[in-house]
Each structure stands twice: as C-alpha cells, then as structure tokens.
Amino acid sequence: MAARELGTGAVILMPEDAPRSKMEATAGYGAEVLTYDRYTQDRTALGQALAEDRGLALIPPYDHPHVIAGQGTAALELLEETGELGALVVPVGGGGLIAGSATAAKALHPAIRVIGVEPENGDDTKRSLESGRRVTIPVPRTIADGQALPTPGEITFAVNQRLVDAVVLVGEEEIIHAMRFAFERLKIVLEPSGATALAALMAGRVEDPPQRIGLIASGGNIDTERFIELITAGRRNP
C-alpha cells in the first residue's frame, strides 16, 4: 500500500505456505508476490539477489531500525491508552515486534517487565538469550507460521538482550485454545502467531503476574478454512 501511494511498486517475497488470505490481500494492494520454500531456501539470500537483479530497495521484515521503530508503536499506542502496566507480553518471531515494543515500553515505564512468547517448536530466541549469542535451529514446523524462523535477527537480538526480561513457550494446543477464546469471548480473529501472547497468559506461563498486564495480539492473517480446521481440531483434542 505504501509503494502504491508513492506511485511505485512492491515485490513481496513470501513463504509458499503462507496463509492464502495474506497472499490475496497483499496482491490486492497491488504487490507482486513471489514465493519460496521456507524449509529449503534462504529468504535473506533470495531477497538480496532479487533486489540486486531488479535494482530494488530491500526492506527486511524485522531486522532494520526503522522497521523495529514502526513495530514499537504497537506498545506505544497500548500504553498511551492504558497507562502504566506491570508487564507486557509479546509474540516473538524475528524479534522486531518485541524489540520495538520493549524499547517504547521501557522508555515510558522502566520497571515494566517485557516477556516474549514463542511456540515450543520454534524457540530460537529463547535459546539465543539463554546462551548469550544468536542460535540457529532447523526451520520449525508449527501452526504459528509467522514465528517459524531459524534464528533471531542481528539487530533485534542485540536490543532484546538488553530489554527483554524473559521468553516463555506455548504448545500448539494452547495456541488453538487461545484462538478459540479470542473468537468466542472477545470476538477477535487471531492467526496462530498472533494468539501466542494470549496463550501464554491463559496457560499460566507468566510467572508472578502483576495486577495489570498488557499483551499484543499481533495478527489475523488466516483464512476461513484454516481457522475452522484448527478450531475444530482443538475441540477434538482439548
């Protein structure tokens, strides 16, 4: 949309197993969508090659200061509306959302705890923070496709080392349970990755929860068929 408003075009590199609704919406805004296999191909290398071949400006999904700052407005808007919170719970993929959110949150309220959430099958950031260096894992297979990354971003990891207090993990069924709760009780449609913060809170993963907790529900990129499939499976396996 930004490219269209500027009178130019956008080429979006997206995993071939990304939600169909996300692909269709992106193309609908005027982008050229190119796909790749997240399990066998290197997105970073593909993006760099594409930019060089076509003379494009490369905008990474999370590992860039401007992108991190933009993602941090989620926490900024939340805290401007709610006032001071004891903790902020944020989904973690490449680390941009939590890096930006932690930067904004701790600038406003230095004592706030910032807690990241990853799927159990994709714990690269948790492992990296515990080891003090960026750890690479096999590309995870998880319903939380927005968090299916092998390693944290370089810039995001440096920020998160300083500002993130903990990273907790949630299981696939816990994610589905949170999606169903959000739909039935809150009337919010969440994709699996967008439901992980809620899942962590509902599953009791946040230790010593303060009286006031904020969480970021970060996306609804899921089509009707996939949503029904997951919710139905969750009901069969409570």
Short mmCIF file of C-alpha atoms in Angstrom, two decimals:
data_model
loop_
_atom_site.label_atom_id
_atom_site.label_comp_id
_atom_site.label_asym_id
_atom_site.label_seq_id
_atom_site.Cartn_x
_atom_site.Cartn_y
_atom_site.Cartn_z
CA MET A 1 0.00 0.00 0.00
CA ALA A 2 2.85 2.38 0.86
CA ALA A 3 4.50 1.70 -2.51
CA ARG A 4 1.23 2.30 -4.33
CA GLU A 5 0.71 5.61 -2.53
CA LEU A 6 4.21 6.67 -3.60
CA GLY A 7 3.46 5.83 -7.20
CA THR A 8 5.83 2.88 -7.40
CA GLY A 9 5.55 -0.88 -6.97
CA ALA A 10 6.34 -3.51 -4.35
CA VAL A 11 7.66 -7.03 -4.75
CA ILE A 12 6.93 -9.18 -1.71
CA LEU A 13 8.85 -12.38 -1.01
CA MET A 14 6.57 -14.70 0.96
CA PRO A 15 6.73 -18.37 2.05
CA GLU A 16 4.73 -20.58 -0.29
CA ASP A 17 2.80 -21.95 2.71
CA ALA A 18 1.78 -18.50 3.96
CA PRO A 19 -1.97 -18.08 4.58
CA ARG A 20 -3.85 -17.72 1.32
CA SER A 21 -5.74 -14.72 2.69
CA LYS A 22 -2.43 -12.95 3.34
CA MET A 23 -1.22 -13.58 -0.20
CA GLU A 24 -4.50 -12.46 -1.72
CA ALA A 25 -4.67 -9.30 0.38
CA THR A 26 -1.06 -8.41 -0.43
CA ALA A 27 -1.65 -8.89 -4.15
CA GLY A 28 -4.89 -6.96 -3.83
CA TYR A 29 -3.00 -3.90 -2.62
CA GLY A 30 -1.00 -4.05 -5.85
CA ALA A 31 2.11 -6.02 -4.90
CA GLU A 32 3.84 -8.68 -6.94
CA VAL A 33 4.01 -11.71 -4.65
CA LEU A 34 6.87 -14.18 -5.16
CA THR A 35 7.01 -17.35 -3.10
CA TYR A 36 9.76 -19.60 -1.75
CA ASP A 37 10.09 -22.78 0.28
CA ARG A 38 10.93 -21.75 3.85
CA TYR A 39 12.35 -25.21 4.63
CA THR A 40 14.82 -25.46 1.75
CA GLN A 41 15.55 -21.90 0.61
CA ASP A 42 17.27 -18.95 2.27
CA ARG A 43 14.91 -15.96 2.34
CA THR A 44 17.66 -13.44 3.06
CA ALA A 45 19.80 -14.59 0.16
CA LEU A 46 16.79 -14.70 -2.16
CA GLY A 47 15.76 -11.19 -1.18
CA GLN A 48 19.25 -9.78 -1.68
CA ALA A 49 19.57 -11.43 -5.08
CA LEU A 50 16.16 -10.18 -6.15
CA ALA A 51 16.97 -6.63 -5.09
CA GLU A 52 20.28 -6.68 -6.96
CA ASP A 53 18.80 -8.20 -10.14
CA ARG A 54 15.93 -5.72 -10.33
CA GLY A 55 17.54 -2.68 -8.75
CA LEU A 56 15.11 -2.65 -5.83
CA ALA A 57 15.40 -1.22 -2.33
CA LEU A 58 15.35 -4.11 0.14
CA ILE A 59 13.11 -3.68 3.17
CA PRO A 60 13.55 -6.57 5.65
CA PRO A 61 10.59 -7.78 7.72
CA TYR A 62 12.15 -7.04 11.10
CA ASP A 63 15.94 -6.56 11.16
CA HIS A 64 16.10 -2.82 10.44
CA PRO A 65 15.98 0.15 12.88
CA HIS A 66 13.07 1.83 11.08
CA VAL A 67 11.05 -1.38 10.96
CA ILE A 68 11.71 -2.01 14.66
CA ALA A 69 10.64 1.55 15.49
CA GLY A 70 7.46 1.14 13.47
CA GLN A 71 6.60 -2.12 15.18
CA GLY A 72 7.21 -0.48 18.55
CA THR A 73 4.24 1.81 18.00
CA ALA A 74 2.03 -1.15 18.99
CA ALA A 75 3.27 -0.91 22.58
CA LEU A 76 3.35 2.87 22.46
CA GLU A 77 -0.33 3.08 21.50
CA LEU A 78 -1.25 0.45 24.09
CA LEU A 79 0.50 2.26 26.94
CA GLU A 80 -0.85 5.65 25.89
CA GLU A 81 -4.33 4.17 26.22
CA THR A 82 -3.89 2.09 29.38
CA GLY A 83 -1.29 3.92 31.40
CA GLU A 84 1.40 2.08 33.33
CA LEU A 85 1.40 -1.72 33.24
CA GLY A 86 3.33 -4.23 35.29
CA ALA A 87 4.16 -6.46 32.33
CA LEU A 88 3.88 -6.57 28.56
CA VAL A 89 3.58 -9.93 26.78
CA VAL A 90 4.61 -10.00 23.12
CA PRO A 91 4.85 -12.69 20.39
CA VAL A 92 8.38 -13.28 19.11
CA GLY A 93 9.33 -14.23 15.56
CA GLY A 94 12.36 -12.47 14.15
CA GLY A 95 12.27 -10.19 17.18
CA GLY A 96 11.26 -6.86 15.64
CA LEU A 97 7.91 -6.51 17.34
CA ILE A 98 9.25 -7.24 20.81
CA ALA A 99 12.41 -5.16 20.27
CA GLY A 100 10.36 -2.13 19.27
CA SER A 101 7.75 -2.75 21.93
CA ALA A 102 10.35 -3.19 24.66
CA THR A 103 12.12 -0.01 23.58
CA ALA A 104 8.91 2.01 23.77
CA ALA A 105 7.63 0.36 26.95
CA LYS A 106 10.81 0.69 28.98
CA ALA A 107 11.34 4.27 27.84
CA LEU A 108 7.92 5.15 29.27
CA HIS A 109 7.94 2.80 32.27
CA PRO A 110 11.44 1.49 33.11
CA ALA A 111 10.14 -1.03 35.68
CA ILE A 112 7.78 -2.84 33.27
CA ARG A 113 8.58 -6.50 32.58
CA VAL A 114 8.70 -7.42 28.90
CA ILE A 115 8.00 -11.09 28.23
CA GLY A 116 8.31 -12.71 24.83
CA VAL A 117 6.39 -15.77 23.67
CA GLU A 118 7.48 -18.38 21.15
CA PRO A 119 5.93 -21.69 20.06
CA GLU A 120 7.57 -24.71 21.64
CA ASN A 121 8.73 -25.90 18.22
CA GLY A 122 10.41 -22.58 17.41
CA ASP A 123 12.41 -21.44 20.44
CA ASP A 124 15.40 -19.85 18.69
CA THR A 125 15.15 -16.54 20.58
CA LYS A 126 14.79 -18.22 23.99
CA ARG A 127 17.81 -20.41 23.28
CA SER A 128 19.76 -17.44 21.98
CA LEU A 129 19.07 -15.27 25.02
CA GLU A 130 19.98 -18.10 27.37
CA SER A 131 23.26 -18.77 25.56
CA GLY A 132 24.18 -15.12 25.06
CA ARG A 133 24.56 -15.48 21.29
CA ARG A 134 22.35 -15.98 18.28
CA VAL A 135 21.46 -19.67 17.96
CA THR A 136 20.24 -21.25 14.73
CA ILE A 137 17.74 -24.09 14.80
CA PRO A 138 16.11 -26.03 11.94
CA VAL A 139 13.22 -24.09 10.43
CA PRO A 140 10.43 -25.07 12.85
CA ARG A 141 7.22 -26.75 11.82
CA THR A 142 4.46 -25.06 13.78
CA ILE A 143 0.98 -23.73 13.20
CA ALA A 144 2.44 -20.35 14.22
CA ASP A 145 3.92 -19.77 10.75
CA GLY A 146 4.75 -16.13 11.48
CA GLN A 147 7.17 -17.37 14.14
CA ALA A 148 8.69 -20.21 12.11
CA LEU A 149 12.20 -18.77 11.89
CA PRO A 150 15.57 -20.45 12.42
CA THR A 151 17.45 -17.58 14.11
CA PRO A 152 16.77 -14.14 15.61
CA GLY A 153 17.66 -11.01 13.68
CA GLU A 154 21.07 -9.47 14.35
CA ILE A 155 19.81 -6.01 15.32
CA THR A 156 16.72 -7.29 17.08
CA PHE A 157 18.71 -9.75 19.18
CA ALA A 158 21.06 -7.02 20.41
CA VAL A 159 18.08 -4.94 21.53
CA ASN A 160 16.28 -7.88 23.10
CA GLN A 161 19.37 -8.93 25.04
CA ARG A 162 19.19 -5.58 26.84
CA LEU A 163 15.47 -5.09 27.23
CA VAL A 164 13.58 -8.41 27.27
CA ASP A 165 13.17 -9.95 30.71
CA ALA A 166 12.12 -13.46 29.69
CA VAL A 167 10.87 -15.62 26.83
CA VAL A 168 8.32 -18.35 27.51
CA LEU A 169 6.99 -21.13 25.28
CA VAL A 170 3.48 -22.31 24.40
CA GLY A 171 2.27 -25.53 22.80
CA GLU A 172 0.22 -25.91 19.66
CA GLU A 173 -2.97 -26.86 21.52
CA GLU A 174 -2.55 -23.89 23.86
CA ILE A 175 -2.33 -21.60 20.84
CA ILE A 176 -5.52 -23.06 19.37
CA HIS A 177 -7.30 -22.72 22.72
CA ALA A 178 -6.35 -19.02 22.81
CA MET A 179 -7.57 -18.54 19.23
CA ARG A 180 -10.91 -20.08 20.14
CA PHE A 181 -11.21 -17.99 23.32
CA ALA A 182 -10.44 -14.78 21.42
CA PHE A 183 -13.06 -15.64 18.81
CA GLU A 184 -15.82 -16.80 21.14
CA ARG A 185 -15.33 -14.39 24.05
CA LEU A 186 -13.56 -11.35 22.60
CA LYS A 187 -14.90 -11.53 19.02
CA ILE A 188 -11.37 -11.22 17.64
CA VAL A 189 -9.99 -13.42 14.88
CA LEU A 190 -6.34 -14.24 15.53
CA GLU A 191 -3.87 -16.18 13.45
CA PRO A 192 -1.82 -18.71 15.47
CA SER A 193 1.22 -16.41 15.76
CA GLY A 194 -1.00 -13.55 16.86
CA ALA A 195 -2.51 -15.67 19.63
CA THR A 196 0.68 -16.80 21.36
CA ALA A 197 0.81 -13.96 23.90
CA LEU A 198 -2.77 -14.66 24.93
CA ALA A 199 -1.95 -18.38 25.05
CA ALA A 200 0.95 -17.77 27.41
CA LEU A 201 -1.21 -15.78 29.77
CA MET A 202 -4.05 -18.31 29.71
CA ALA A 203 -1.67 -21.24 30.21
CA GLY A 204 -0.02 -19.66 33.24
CA ARG A 205 3.37 -19.20 31.61
CA VAL A 206 3.80 -15.69 33.02
CA GLU A 207 5.37 -16.10 36.44
CA ASP A 208 4.20 -13.86 39.29
CA PRO A 209 1.77 -11.98 37.05
CA PRO A 210 1.29 -8.36 38.11
CA GLN A 211 -2.16 -6.89 38.60
CA ARG A 212 -2.13 -5.11 35.23
CA ILE A 213 -0.76 -6.92 32.18
CA GLY A 214 -0.79 -5.83 28.57
CA LEU A 215 -0.48 -8.23 25.67
CA ILE A 216 -0.14 -7.77 21.96
CA ALA A 217 -2.39 -9.80 19.67
CA SER A 218 -0.34 -9.31 16.56
CA GLY A 219 -2.27 -10.50 13.54
CA GLY A 220 -5.27 -12.07 11.88
CA ASN A 221 -3.73 -13.49 8.70
CA ILE A 222 -5.75 -16.67 8.50
CA ASP A 223 -8.41 -17.76 6.03
CA THR A 224 -11.78 -19.19 7.00
CA GLU A 225 -11.00 -22.81 6.09
CA ARG A 226 -7.75 -22.90 8.06
CA PHE A 227 -9.32 -21.19 11.06
CA ILE A 228 -12.18 -23.71 11.16
CA GLU A 229 -9.74 -26.60 10.70
CA LEU A 230 -7.62 -25.54 13.68
CA ILE A 231 -10.52 -24.71 15.97
CA THR A 232 -12.21 -28.00 15.17
CA ALA A 233 -9.02 -29.94 15.81
CA GLY A 234 -8.63 -28.10 19.10
CA ARG A 235 -12.10 -29.16 20.19
CA ARG A 236 -11.26 -32.80 19.41
CA ASN A 237 -8.05 -32.52 21.45
CA PRO A 238 -8.82 -30.29 24.45
#
